[in-house]
Coordinates of C-alpha atoms in Angstrom, one line a residue:
M77 CA 97.1 129.2 129.2
K78 CA 98.4 127.5 132.3
Y79 CA 95.8 129.5 134.4
F80 CA 93.1 128.3 132.1
I81 CA 94.2 124.7 132.7
L82 CA 94.3 125.1 136.5
T83 CA 90.9 126.7 136.5
L84 CA 89.4 124.0 134.3
L85 CA 90.8 121.2 136.6
G86 CA 89.5 123.1 139.6
I87 CA 86.0 123.3 138.1
L88 CA 86.1 119.6 137.3
C89 CA 86.9 118.7 140.9
F90 CA 84.1 120.9 142.1
L91 CA 81.5 119.5 139.7
Q92 CA 82.5 115.9 140.4
G93 CA 82.1 116.5 144.1
A94 CA 78.7 118.2 143.6
A95 CA 77.5 115.1 141.7
Q96 CA 77.6 113.1 144.9
N97 CA 75.1 115.1 146.9
D98 CA 71.6 115.4 145.4
T99 CA 68.2 113.9 145.2
I100 CA 65.0 114.0 143.1
N101 CA 63.0 112.1 140.5
V102 CA 64.4 110.7 137.3
L103 CA 63.5 112.0 133.9
G104 CA 60.9 110.5 131.6
E105 CA 61.4 107.6 129.3
V106 CA 62.7 109.6 126.3
L107 CA 65.6 111.2 128.1
L108 CA 66.7 107.9 129.7
Q109 CA 67.2 105.8 126.6
D110 CA 70.5 104.0 126.8
I111 CA 71.8 104.3 123.3
R112 CA 75.5 104.5 124.1
L113 CA 75.5 108.0 122.8
K114 CA 74.6 109.6 126.1
D115 CA 75.7 113.0 125.0
S116 CA 74.1 112.8 121.6
S117 CA 71.2 114.6 120.0
Y118 CA 67.6 113.3 120.3
T119 CA 66.5 115.4 117.3
R120 CA 69.0 113.8 114.8
N121 CA 69.2 110.3 113.2
Y122 CA 71.9 107.7 113.5
T123 CA 72.5 104.1 112.4
V124 CA 74.0 101.4 114.7
L125 CA 76.1 98.7 113.0
N126 CA 77.0 95.6 115.1
D127 CA 77.0 91.8 115.4
S128 CA 76.2 90.2 112.1
V129 CA 76.7 93.4 110.0
L130 CA 80.3 93.7 111.2
K131 CA 81.0 90.0 110.6
R132 CA 79.6 90.0 107.1
N133 CA 82.0 92.7 105.9
Q134 CA 85.7 92.8 105.5
A135 CA 87.7 94.2 108.5
S136 CA 88.3 97.7 107.1
L137 CA 85.9 100.5 108.1
T138 CA 85.8 101.5 104.4
N139 CA 84.2 98.2 103.3
L140 CA 81.7 98.2 106.2
L141 CA 80.4 101.8 105.5
N142 CA 80.6 101.5 101.7
F143 CA 77.9 98.8 101.7
N144 CA 75.9 100.0 104.8
S145 CA 75.7 103.8 104.7
N146 CA 75.3 106.8 102.4
V147 CA 79.0 107.7 102.8
Y148 CA 81.0 107.7 99.5
F149 CA 84.7 106.6 99.7
K150 CA 87.7 107.5 97.6
E151 CA 89.9 104.5 97.8
N152 CA 93.3 104.4 96.1
G153 CA 93.0 100.7 95.4
A154 CA 92.1 97.9 97.8
G155 CA 93.7 98.5 101.2
M156 CA 95.3 101.8 100.2
V157 CA 94.5 105.3 101.5
S158 CA 90.7 105.7 101.9
S159 CA 88.9 108.9 102.6
P160 CA 85.1 109.7 102.9
S161 CA 82.8 112.2 101.4
F162 CA 79.9 112.4 103.9
R163 CA 76.9 114.4 102.7
G164 CA 79.0 116.1 99.9
T165 CA 81.8 117.3 102.2
T166 CA 85.6 116.8 102.1
A167 CA 87.5 114.0 103.8
S168 CA 88.6 116.4 106.6
Q169 CA 84.9 117.2 107.5
T170 CA 84.1 113.8 108.9
A171 CA 84.8 113.3 112.6
V172 CA 85.8 109.9 113.9
L173 CA 85.5 109.4 117.6
W174 CA 86.9 106.4 119.6
N175 CA 84.8 106.0 122.7
G176 CA 84.0 109.7 122.6
I177 CA 87.6 111.0 121.8
N178 CA 88.2 112.6 118.4
I179 CA 91.0 110.6 116.6
N180 CA 91.2 112.5 113.3
S181 CA 94.9 113.1 112.4
Q182 CA 96.2 116.4 113.8
T183 CA 98.5 116.6 110.7
T184 CA 96.1 115.9 107.8
G185 CA 92.8 116.6 109.6
Q186 CA 91.2 113.3 108.4
T187 CA 91.1 109.6 109.2
D188 CA 92.3 107.0 106.7
F189 CA 89.4 104.5 107.0
N190 CA 91.5 101.6 105.9
T191 CA 93.5 101.9 109.1
I192 CA 90.5 101.3 111.3
N193 CA 89.9 97.6 112.0
T194 CA 86.3 97.0 112.7
R195 CA 87.0 93.7 114.5
G196 CA 88.3 95.8 117.5
F197 CA 84.9 97.3 118.3
D198 CA 81.5 96.1 119.6
Q199 CA 79.5 98.6 117.6
I200 CA 79.9 101.4 115.1
V201 CA 77.5 104.3 114.9
V202 CA 77.0 106.5 111.8
K203 CA 75.5 109.9 112.4
P204 CA 75.1 112.2 109.4
G205 CA 75.1 116.0 109.5
G206 CA 76.8 118.7 111.6
S207 CA 77.7 117.8 115.2
G208 CA 80.2 120.5 116.0
V209 CA 78.6 121.2 119.4
E210 CA 78.7 117.6 120.5
D211 CA 81.7 116.2 118.7
G212 CA 84.0 119.2 118.1
S213 CA 86.1 119.9 115.1
N214 CA 85.6 118.0 111.8
A215 CA 82.0 117.1 112.4
I216 CA 80.6 119.0 109.4
G217 CA 79.6 116.2 107.1
G218 CA 78.9 113.7 109.9
S219 CA 80.4 111.6 112.7
I220 CA 81.5 108.0 113.0
Y221 CA 81.6 106.5 116.6
L222 CA 83.8 103.5 117.3
E223 CA 82.4 102.0 120.5
N224 CA 83.7 99.4 123.0
I225 CA 80.9 98.2 125.3
L226 CA 81.5 96.8 128.8
E227 CA 79.2 94.0 129.9
Y228 CA 78.8 92.5 133.4
H229 CA 77.4 89.2 134.7
K230 CA 78.6 87.3 131.5
G231 CA 81.3 85.0 132.9
F232 CA 84.2 83.8 130.8
R233 CA 83.8 84.0 127.0
N234 CA 86.1 83.6 124.0
S235 CA 85.6 84.2 120.3
V236 CA 87.8 83.4 117.3
F237 CA 87.2 84.7 113.8
L238 CA 89.4 83.4 111.0
N239 CA 89.2 84.3 107.3
Y240 CA 91.2 83.6 104.2
G241 CA 90.7 84.6 100.6
S242 CA 92.0 85.5 97.2
F243 CA 95.4 87.3 96.8
N244 CA 96.5 85.6 100.0
T245 CA 94.2 87.9 102.0
Y246 CA 93.9 86.7 105.6
G247 CA 92.5 87.7 109.0
V248 CA 93.1 86.4 112.5
N249 CA 90.9 87.8 115.2
Y250 CA 90.7 86.7 118.8
K251 CA 88.8 88.2 121.7
T252 CA 88.6 87.0 125.3
A253 CA 86.3 88.5 128.0
Y254 CA 85.5 87.9 131.6
S255 CA 82.9 89.7 133.7
E256 CA 81.1 89.2 137.0
K257 CA 78.9 91.4 139.1
N258 CA 81.3 94.4 139.5
T259 CA 84.1 93.8 137.1
S260 CA 84.5 93.5 133.4
F261 CA 87.5 92.8 131.2
S262 CA 88.1 92.1 127.5
L263 CA 91.2 91.8 125.3
G264 CA 91.1 91.6 121.5
Y265 CA 93.8 90.9 119.0
S266 CA 93.5 91.3 115.2
R267 CA 96.0 90.6 112.4
N268 CA 95.1 91.3 108.8
G269 CA 97.1 91.3 105.6
S270 CA 97.2 90.6 101.9
D271 CA 99.6 90.3 99.0
N272 CA 96.9 92.4 97.2
D273 CA 98.3 91.5 93.8
Y274 CA 95.0 91.3 92.0
P275 CA 94.9 91.6 88.2
Y276 CA 93.4 94.8 86.6
L277 CA 90.4 93.6 84.6
G278 CA 90.7 94.1 80.8
T279 CA 94.5 94.6 81.0
E280 CA 97.6 92.5 81.4
R281 CA 98.7 94.5 84.5
K282 CA 98.5 93.5 88.1
N283 CA 98.3 95.6 91.2
K284 CA 102.0 95.9 92.0
N285 CA 103.5 97.0 95.3
G286 CA 100.1 96.9 97.0
N287 CA 100.8 94.4 99.8
Y288 CA 99.9 95.4 103.4
H289 CA 99.5 94.0 106.9
N290 CA 98.4 95.5 110.2
T291 CA 97.9 94.5 113.8
N292 CA 95.3 95.9 116.2
I293 CA 95.1 95.2 120.0
A294 CA 92.1 96.5 122.0
L295 CA 91.8 96.4 125.8
S296 CA 88.7 97.3 127.8
G297 CA 88.1 97.1 131.5
G298 CA 85.6 98.3 134.1
I299 CA 85.1 98.3 137.8
K300 CA 81.9 99.2 139.6
L301 CA 83.0 101.0 142.8
S302 CA 79.5 101.3 144.1
R303 CA 75.9 101.4 142.8
F304 CA 76.6 104.9 141.5
D305 CA 80.3 104.9 140.4
E306 CA 82.1 103.0 137.6
I307 CA 85.7 103.3 136.5
R308 CA 86.3 102.4 132.8
L309 CA 89.5 101.9 131.0
F310 CA 90.0 101.6 127.2
S311 CA 93.2 101.1 125.3
N312 CA 94.0 100.5 121.6
I313 CA 97.2 99.9 119.7
Y314 CA 97.4 99.9 115.9
D315 CA 100.6 99.0 113.9
G316 CA 100.2 99.2 110.1
K317 CA 102.7 98.6 107.3
R318 CA 101.8 98.9 103.6
N319 CA 103.2 99.5 100.3
F320 CA 101.4 102.0 98.1
S321 CA 100.3 100.4 94.8
L322 CA 101.7 101.9 91.6
P323 CA 99.3 104.3 89.6
T324 CA 101.4 103.7 86.5
P325 CA 103.8 100.8 85.5
N326 CA 106.9 103.0 85.7
A327 CA 106.0 104.8 88.9
L328 CA 108.4 104.7 91.9
A329 CA 107.4 102.2 94.6
T330 CA 106.7 103.7 98.0
K331 CA 105.7 102.5 101.4
Y332 CA 104.1 103.8 104.6
Y333 CA 104.3 102.9 108.3
D334 CA 101.9 104.1 110.9
F335 CA 101.8 103.4 114.6
N336 CA 98.9 104.8 116.7
T337 CA 98.2 104.3 120.4
R338 CA 95.1 105.4 122.4
S339 CA 94.4 105.2 126.1
L340 CA 91.3 106.4 128.0
L341 CA 90.4 106.5 131.7
E342 CA 86.9 107.4 132.6
W343 CA 85.0 107.9 135.8
G344 CA 81.2 107.7 135.5
R345 CA 78.8 108.5 138.2
N346 CA 75.0 108.4 138.2
Y347 CA 73.4 109.4 141.5
K348 CA 69.8 110.6 141.6
R349 CA 69.5 113.9 139.8
I350 CA 73.0 114.1 138.6
S351 CA 75.0 111.9 136.2
S352 CA 78.6 112.8 135.3
S353 CA 81.5 111.6 133.3
A354 CA 85.2 112.6 133.6
K355 CA 87.6 111.4 130.9
L356 CA 91.4 111.6 130.6
A357 CA 92.8 110.4 127.3
Y358 CA 96.3 110.2 125.8
I359 CA 96.7 109.6 122.0
T360 CA 99.8 109.3 119.8
E361 CA 100.1 109.2 116.1
D362 CA 103.3 108.4 114.3
Y363 CA 104.0 107.8 110.6
E364 CA 107.0 107.3 108.3
Y365 CA 106.7 107.7 104.6
Y366 CA 109.4 106.2 102.3
P367 CA 109.3 107.7 98.8
N368 CA 111.4 104.8 97.6
V369 CA 111.0 101.3 99.1
N370 CA 114.7 100.6 98.2
N371 CA 116.0 103.6 100.1
D372 CA 116.2 104.2 103.8
F373 CA 115.3 107.9 103.5
F374 CA 111.9 108.8 104.9
T375 CA 109.8 111.7 106.1
Y376 CA 107.9 111.5 109.4
G377 CA 105.4 113.1 111.7
N378 CA 104.6 112.6 115.3
V379 CA 101.8 114.1 117.4
E380 CA 101.0 113.5 121.1
S381 CA 97.6 114.6 122.3
L382 CA 96.1 114.9 125.8
F383 CA 92.3 115.2 126.3
V384 CA 90.5 116.2 129.4
K385 CA 86.7 116.0 129.1
Y386 CA 84.0 116.5 131.7
N387 CA 80.2 116.1 131.2
L388 CA 77.6 116.9 133.8
N389 CA 73.8 116.2 133.3
Y390 CA 71.5 117.7 135.9
R391 CA 67.8 116.6 136.0
L392 CA 66.2 119.9 137.0
T393 CA 62.7 118.4 136.9
K394 CA 61.2 115.1 135.7
K395 CA 60.9 116.6 132.1
I396 CA 63.9 119.0 132.0
A397 CA 67.6 118.1 131.8
L398 CA 70.5 120.6 131.9
Q399 CA 73.9 119.7 130.5
G400 CA 77.3 121.3 130.9
K401 CA 80.6 120.2 129.4
L402 CA 84.2 121.3 129.7
N403 CA 86.9 120.1 127.2
Y404 CA 90.6 120.7 127.1
T405 CA 93.1 119.4 124.4
R406 CA 96.8 119.8 124.2
N407 CA 98.6 118.8 121.0
D408 CA 102.3 118.5 120.8
G409 CA 103.5 117.8 117.2
E410 CA 106.6 117.8 115.1
G411 CA 107.8 116.3 111.8
S412 CA 110.1 116.5 108.8
D413 CA 108.4 119.7 107.6
I414 CA 107.0 121.0 110.9
S415 CA 109.2 122.2 113.8
Q416 CA 107.9 121.2 117.2
E417 CA 104.6 123.1 117.9
I418 CA 102.3 122.9 120.9
R419 CA 98.7 124.2 120.9
N420 CA 96.1 124.3 123.6
L421 CA 92.4 124.1 122.8
G422 CA 89.4 124.3 125.1
S423 CA 85.6 124.6 124.9
V424 CA 82.6 125.1 127.1
I425 CA 79.2 123.6 126.3
L426 CA 75.8 124.3 127.8
G427 CA 72.6 122.6 126.8
I428 CA 68.9 121.9 127.8
K429 CA 66.6 119.1 126.8
H430 CA 62.9 119.5 127.6
Q431 CA 60.4 116.8 127.2
I432 CA 57.2 118.8 126.8
S433 CA 55.0 115.8 126.6
D434 CA 55.1 112.1 125.8
K435 CA 55.2 113.0 122.1
V436 CA 57.3 116.2 121.9
L437 CA 60.9 117.0 122.9
Y438 CA 63.1 119.9 122.1
E439 CA 66.8 120.6 122.8
V440 CA 69.2 123.5 122.5
S441 CA 73.0 123.4 123.0
L442 CA 75.6 126.2 122.8
R443 CA 79.4 125.8 122.5
Q444 CA 82.2 128.4 122.8
E445 CA 85.7 127.5 121.6
L446 CA 88.7 128.7 123.5
N447 CA 92.2 128.7 121.9
E448 CA 95.2 130.8 121.2
D449 CA 95.9 130.1 117.5
Y450 CA 92.8 131.3 115.6
E451 CA 89.4 132.9 115.9
N452 CA 87.1 131.3 118.6
P453 CA 83.9 130.3 117.0
F454 CA 80.6 130.3 118.8
L455 CA 78.5 127.2 117.9
Y456 CA 74.9 126.2 118.4
S457 CA 72.5 123.3 117.8
A458 CA 68.7 123.3 118.2
G459 CA 66.1 120.8 117.3
I460 CA 62.6 119.4 118.0
S461 CA 61.3 115.8 117.9
T462 CA 57.6 115.1 117.5
Q463 CA 55.9 111.7 117.6
F464 CA 52.7 112.5 115.8
T465 CA 51.5 108.9 115.8
D466 CA 52.9 105.4 116.4
F467 CA 53.4 105.4 112.6
Y468 CA 55.0 108.8 112.0
H469 CA 57.9 110.6 113.7
L470 CA 59.2 114.1 112.7
K471 CA 62.6 115.5 113.6
I472 CA 63.9 119.0 112.8
N473 CA 67.4 120.2 113.6
T474 CA 69.7 123.2 112.8
S475 CA 73.3 123.7 113.8
K476 CA 76.5 125.5 113.3
S477 CA 79.7 123.4 113.2
F478 CA 83.4 124.0 112.5
R479 CA 86.7 122.5 111.5
I480 CA 90.0 123.8 112.9
P481 CA 93.1 124.1 110.7
T482 CA 95.6 121.2 111.0
Y483 CA 99.2 121.2 111.9
N484 CA 100.1 121.1 108.2
D485 CA 97.9 124.1 107.5
L486 CA 99.3 126.2 110.4
Y487 CA 102.9 125.2 110.8
W488 CA 104.3 123.7 107.6
Q489 CA 107.7 125.2 107.3
G490 CA 107.8 128.1 104.8
V491 CA 104.2 127.8 103.7
G492 CA 102.0 127.4 106.8
N493 CA 99.5 130.2 107.7
T494 CA 98.9 130.9 111.4
E495 CA 96.2 133.5 110.4
L496 CA 93.8 130.9 109.2
S497 CA 90.2 130.8 110.4
P498 CA 88.2 127.7 111.1
E499 CA 85.8 126.4 108.5
L500 CA 82.2 127.2 109.5
S501 CA 79.1 125.3 108.6
Y502 CA 75.4 126.3 108.9
Q503 CA 73.0 123.4 108.5
G504 CA 69.4 122.4 108.7
E505 CA 67.6 119.1 108.2
I506 CA 64.1 117.6 108.4
S507 CA 63.8 113.9 109.0
N508 CA 60.6 111.8 108.6
L509 CA 60.5 108.4 110.1
F510 CA 57.7 105.9 109.3
K511 CA 57.3 102.7 111.3
F512 CA 54.9 99.9 110.9
W513 CA 55.4 96.6 112.7
K514 CA 59.1 95.9 112.5
N515 CA 59.5 97.8 109.2
T516 CA 60.9 101.4 109.0
F517 CA 61.4 104.0 106.3
Q518 CA 63.3 107.2 106.9
F519 CA 63.4 110.2 104.6
T520 CA 65.6 113.2 105.3
V521 CA 66.2 116.5 103.4
Y522 CA 69.1 118.8 104.4
Y523 CA 70.9 122.0 103.5
N524 CA 74.5 123.0 104.4
S525 CA 76.5 126.2 103.7
V526 CA 80.2 125.9 104.4
E527 CA 82.2 129.1 104.7
N528 CA 86.0 129.7 104.9
L529 CA 86.7 126.4 103.2
L530 CA 90.4 125.7 103.6
S531 CA 92.3 125.1 100.4
W532 CA 95.9 125.1 99.3
V533 CA 96.2 127.6 96.4
P534 CA 99.3 129.0 94.6
D535 CA 100.4 132.6 95.5
V536 CA 101.8 135.1 93.0
S537 CA 105.2 133.4 93.1
G538 CA 103.6 130.0 92.4
V539 CA 104.1 128.6 95.9
W540 CA 101.1 126.6 97.2
R541 CA 99.8 128.0 100.6
P542 CA 96.7 127.3 102.7
Q543 CA 94.0 129.9 102.6
N544 CA 90.3 130.4 103.5
T545 CA 89.1 130.9 100.0
E546 CA 85.9 129.1 99.1
R547 CA 82.2 128.8 100.0
V548 CA 80.4 125.6 99.3
E549 CA 76.6 125.1 99.2
I550 CA 75.4 121.5 99.8
Y551 CA 71.9 120.1 99.7
G552 CA 70.2 116.8 99.1
L553 CA 68.1 114.0 100.4
E554 CA 68.7 110.6 102.1
T555 CA 66.5 107.6 102.6
M556 CA 66.9 104.5 104.6
F557 CA 64.6 101.5 104.9
H558 CA 64.3 98.2 106.7
F559 CA 61.7 95.5 105.9
Q560 CA 61.5 92.0 107.4
E561 CA 59.0 89.1 107.1
E562 CA 58.7 85.7 108.5
I563 CA 56.9 82.9 106.7
G564 CA 57.0 79.8 108.8
A565 CA 60.6 78.9 109.4
H566 CA 61.7 81.3 106.6
K567 CA 63.0 84.7 107.6
F568 CA 63.6 87.5 105.1
A569 CA 65.1 91.0 105.6
L570 CA 65.7 93.9 103.1
D571 CA 67.8 96.9 104.0
G572 CA 68.8 99.8 101.9
T573 CA 70.0 103.4 101.6
Y574 CA 69.8 106.1 98.9
A575 CA 71.5 109.5 98.8
Y576 CA 71.1 112.4 96.3
T577 CA 73.8 115.0 96.9
V578 CA 74.6 118.4 95.3
S579 CA 77.8 120.0 96.6
E580 CA 78.7 123.2 94.7
N581 CA 81.6 125.6 94.9
Q582 CA 79.8 128.9 94.8
A583 CA 82.7 130.6 93.0
T584 CA 82.6 128.3 90.1
Q585 CA 79.1 126.7 90.4
N586 CA 80.8 123.3 89.9
Q587 CA 80.2 120.1 91.8
L588 CA 83.1 119.2 94.2
I589 CA 85.4 116.5 93.0
Y590 CA 84.6 112.9 94.1
V591 CA 81.1 113.7 95.2
P592 CA 78.5 111.5 93.4
Y593 CA 75.1 112.9 92.8
H594 CA 73.7 109.4 93.5
K595 CA 74.6 106.5 95.8
L596 CA 72.4 103.4 96.4
T597 CA 73.0 100.4 98.7
A598 CA 70.8 97.3 99.3
S599 CA 71.1 94.1 101.3
L600 CA 68.8 91.1 101.1
S601 CA 69.0 88.4 103.8
Y602 CA 67.5 85.0 104.1
A603 CA 67.6 82.5 107.0
I604 CA 66.1 79.1 107.8
K605 CA 67.2 77.1 110.8
N606 CA 71.0 76.9 110.7
F607 CA 71.5 78.3 107.2
S608 CA 71.6 81.9 106.1
A609 CA 72.5 83.8 102.9
Y610 CA 72.7 87.4 102.0
Y611 CA 73.2 89.6 98.9
Q612 CA 74.8 93.0 99.1
Y613 CA 74.5 95.7 96.3
L614 CA 76.3 99.0 95.8
N615 CA 75.7 101.6 93.1
N616 CA 77.9 104.7 93.0
G617 CA 77.1 107.4 90.5
E618 CA 79.7 109.1 88.3
V619 CA 82.0 111.7 89.8
Y620 CA 84.1 114.6 88.6
T621 CA 87.8 114.2 89.1
T622 CA 88.8 117.8 88.2
T623 CA 87.6 121.1 89.7
D624 CA 86.5 122.4 86.3
N625 CA 84.1 119.4 86.0
A626 CA 85.7 118.5 82.6
P627 CA 83.5 115.8 81.0
E628 CA 86.6 114.0 79.6
H629 CA 87.8 113.3 83.2
I630 CA 84.6 111.9 84.6
L631 CA 84.9 108.6 86.5
D632 CA 82.0 106.4 85.5
N633 CA 79.4 105.0 87.8
Y634 CA 79.7 101.4 88.9
M635 CA 77.7 98.6 90.4
V636 CA 79.3 96.0 92.8
A637 CA 77.6 93.0 94.5
N638 CA 78.6 90.5 97.1
L639 CA 77.0 87.1 97.9
G640 CA 77.5 85.3 101.2
M641 CA 76.4 82.0 102.7
E642 CA 76.7 80.8 106.2
Y643 CA 76.0 77.6 108.2
A644 CA 75.8 77.4 112.0
L645 CA 77.0 74.3 113.9
G646 CA 76.8 73.2 117.5
K647 CA 73.9 72.9 120.0
N648 CA 73.7 76.6 120.6
K649 CA 74.9 77.6 117.1
N650 CA 78.2 78.7 118.5
Y651 CA 80.2 77.8 115.4
E652 CA 79.7 79.2 112.0
V653 CA 81.4 78.6 108.6
G654 CA 80.8 81.0 105.7
V655 CA 81.9 81.8 102.3
Q656 CA 81.7 85.1 100.3
L657 CA 81.9 85.8 96.6
L658 CA 83.0 89.4 96.5
N659 CA 82.4 91.5 93.4
L660 CA 80.1 88.7 92.3
W661 CA 79.5 90.0 88.7
G662 CA 83.2 90.8 88.1
A663 CA 82.6 94.5 87.6
S664 CA 85.6 96.6 86.4
Y665 CA 85.5 99.7 88.6
A666 CA 87.5 102.3 90.5
S667 CA 86.5 104.9 93.1
V668 CA 89.6 107.0 92.3
L669 CA 90.9 107.7 88.8
N670 CA 93.6 105.2 87.6
R671 CA 93.1 103.1 90.8
P672 CA 91.3 99.9 89.8
M673 CA 89.7 97.7 92.4
P674 CA 89.7 93.9 92.5
G675 CA 87.5 91.8 90.2
R676 CA 85.6 88.7 91.4
N677 CA 87.3 87.1 94.4
V678 CA 86.5 84.7 97.2
N679 CA 86.7 84.9 101.0
A680 CA 86.0 82.0 103.5
Y681 CA 85.6 82.4 107.3
L682 CA 85.2 80.4 110.5
N683 CA 83.6 82.0 113.5
L684 CA 83.9 80.2 116.9
N685 CA 82.3 81.3 120.2
F686 CA 82.9 79.4 123.4

């Protein structure tokens, strides 16, 4: 493996040097769109959430996506462990990328969305469907991009966002930034917490042992060395402490600490025909779990990960772009149930994008995994984008994605299985986009076959072990729409999503647990001068909570709504005060069995920009 690393680093140096010596024309308009997802697909859809959308939702990534996407969340009570089901897949089949680096836990394979503080990012991008070629492991159901954006020529800016609400829930968020012609710097601090002792509607119980608090620090910096070269630095620290709320009155109180750090250094170069990006990232994840809050005994896990990524785009002609990528990852992990294990992962990606005409573009990408622990899958992605008219746009994409086994799957003492194979996913989707004036309507149908699904099953002696056992067939449709209208000084906007999802275990013909057949969201906004108001609506269909789909264990559908109002002050509307009524209609609901969510509650906030 050391020879592979040396060879990889040698190739990186050669390619970065080659990127400095070339000339020719630039590509056409389609291939030069600056969408922050420079390496992403042009034949797939994505949704960008930023500015007012981030502000109007609570700080957790769970809350933001629950009301603004087709992703379903299993949340063990407010602020507790939260995991997604994206297009009918499992929690480990959603990739979360921080500035292009996969941050899914190496121990569990998934991300707890309640440990992601949205205040620390400038925009969040949601991309459904398989993206294994572009995003690596876990991107079977979809990918979530957490992005920090560097801005120049903006001078000195500060912003403060304060909020306080029911159950002693609070948030303090401060960001300072300074930028000039060739330098950019920003520093953000967020502190959020809650007593979280809300009453369970219809009972005399309260949410006990559910208090939490967390701190997030985000640093971004950039220096333009020349017209062609830019050095970018990103860093993030998350420190979270929370008690786990009791599922039953007599359950033992537990608590959980996690401390994560992320550092990324990037060199970007854009010179005539060639653009390139070299990234070096170091990520740590540490946790401590206390099975009894009154006892000092705990179990722990620690993983340190090194990422080396290089991306080279070569504009062969005005209409054709070639792409090459080299990735290397080193994981070093240990824990209470895992002895120290090191694994080395690599991949090579080649791709082509061809803009046949102003209306038609196709792309093909291939990826070969390189590792020493399991089979090396060969992946592909291919698609075509056709702009038939100004009104109608068609996209078709097919891909093969994967998910690698986690540390727990491979190395858990006594039960881990080093012979496991990656999960494989074969997908296809057709998207139809209709646009008229500033209004859009998007309709997508998709199919996904997942093989070698990793499951923990009992062996003949009754010991649970990980195995590749199941095949899952998933299909469905998704719609998204945006309508807006201005009548004099009055501004109206209506946004919404709907998803119909079938996700069946082919061995049993049963729907996967915690995958609703239906999910609907809607948001209606109104603004006039300095005043604005909005209404959010969420409807999740019923879900099965047992693998045999027993009707007596169905979790009922629920409808939740929020109402918010805001008033802007100051000459440039730099100061805003707002109030939110959350769960407006006082719905009694839960997204996980026996884990009730809060009833009607209030949140007020103050947003200052200076």
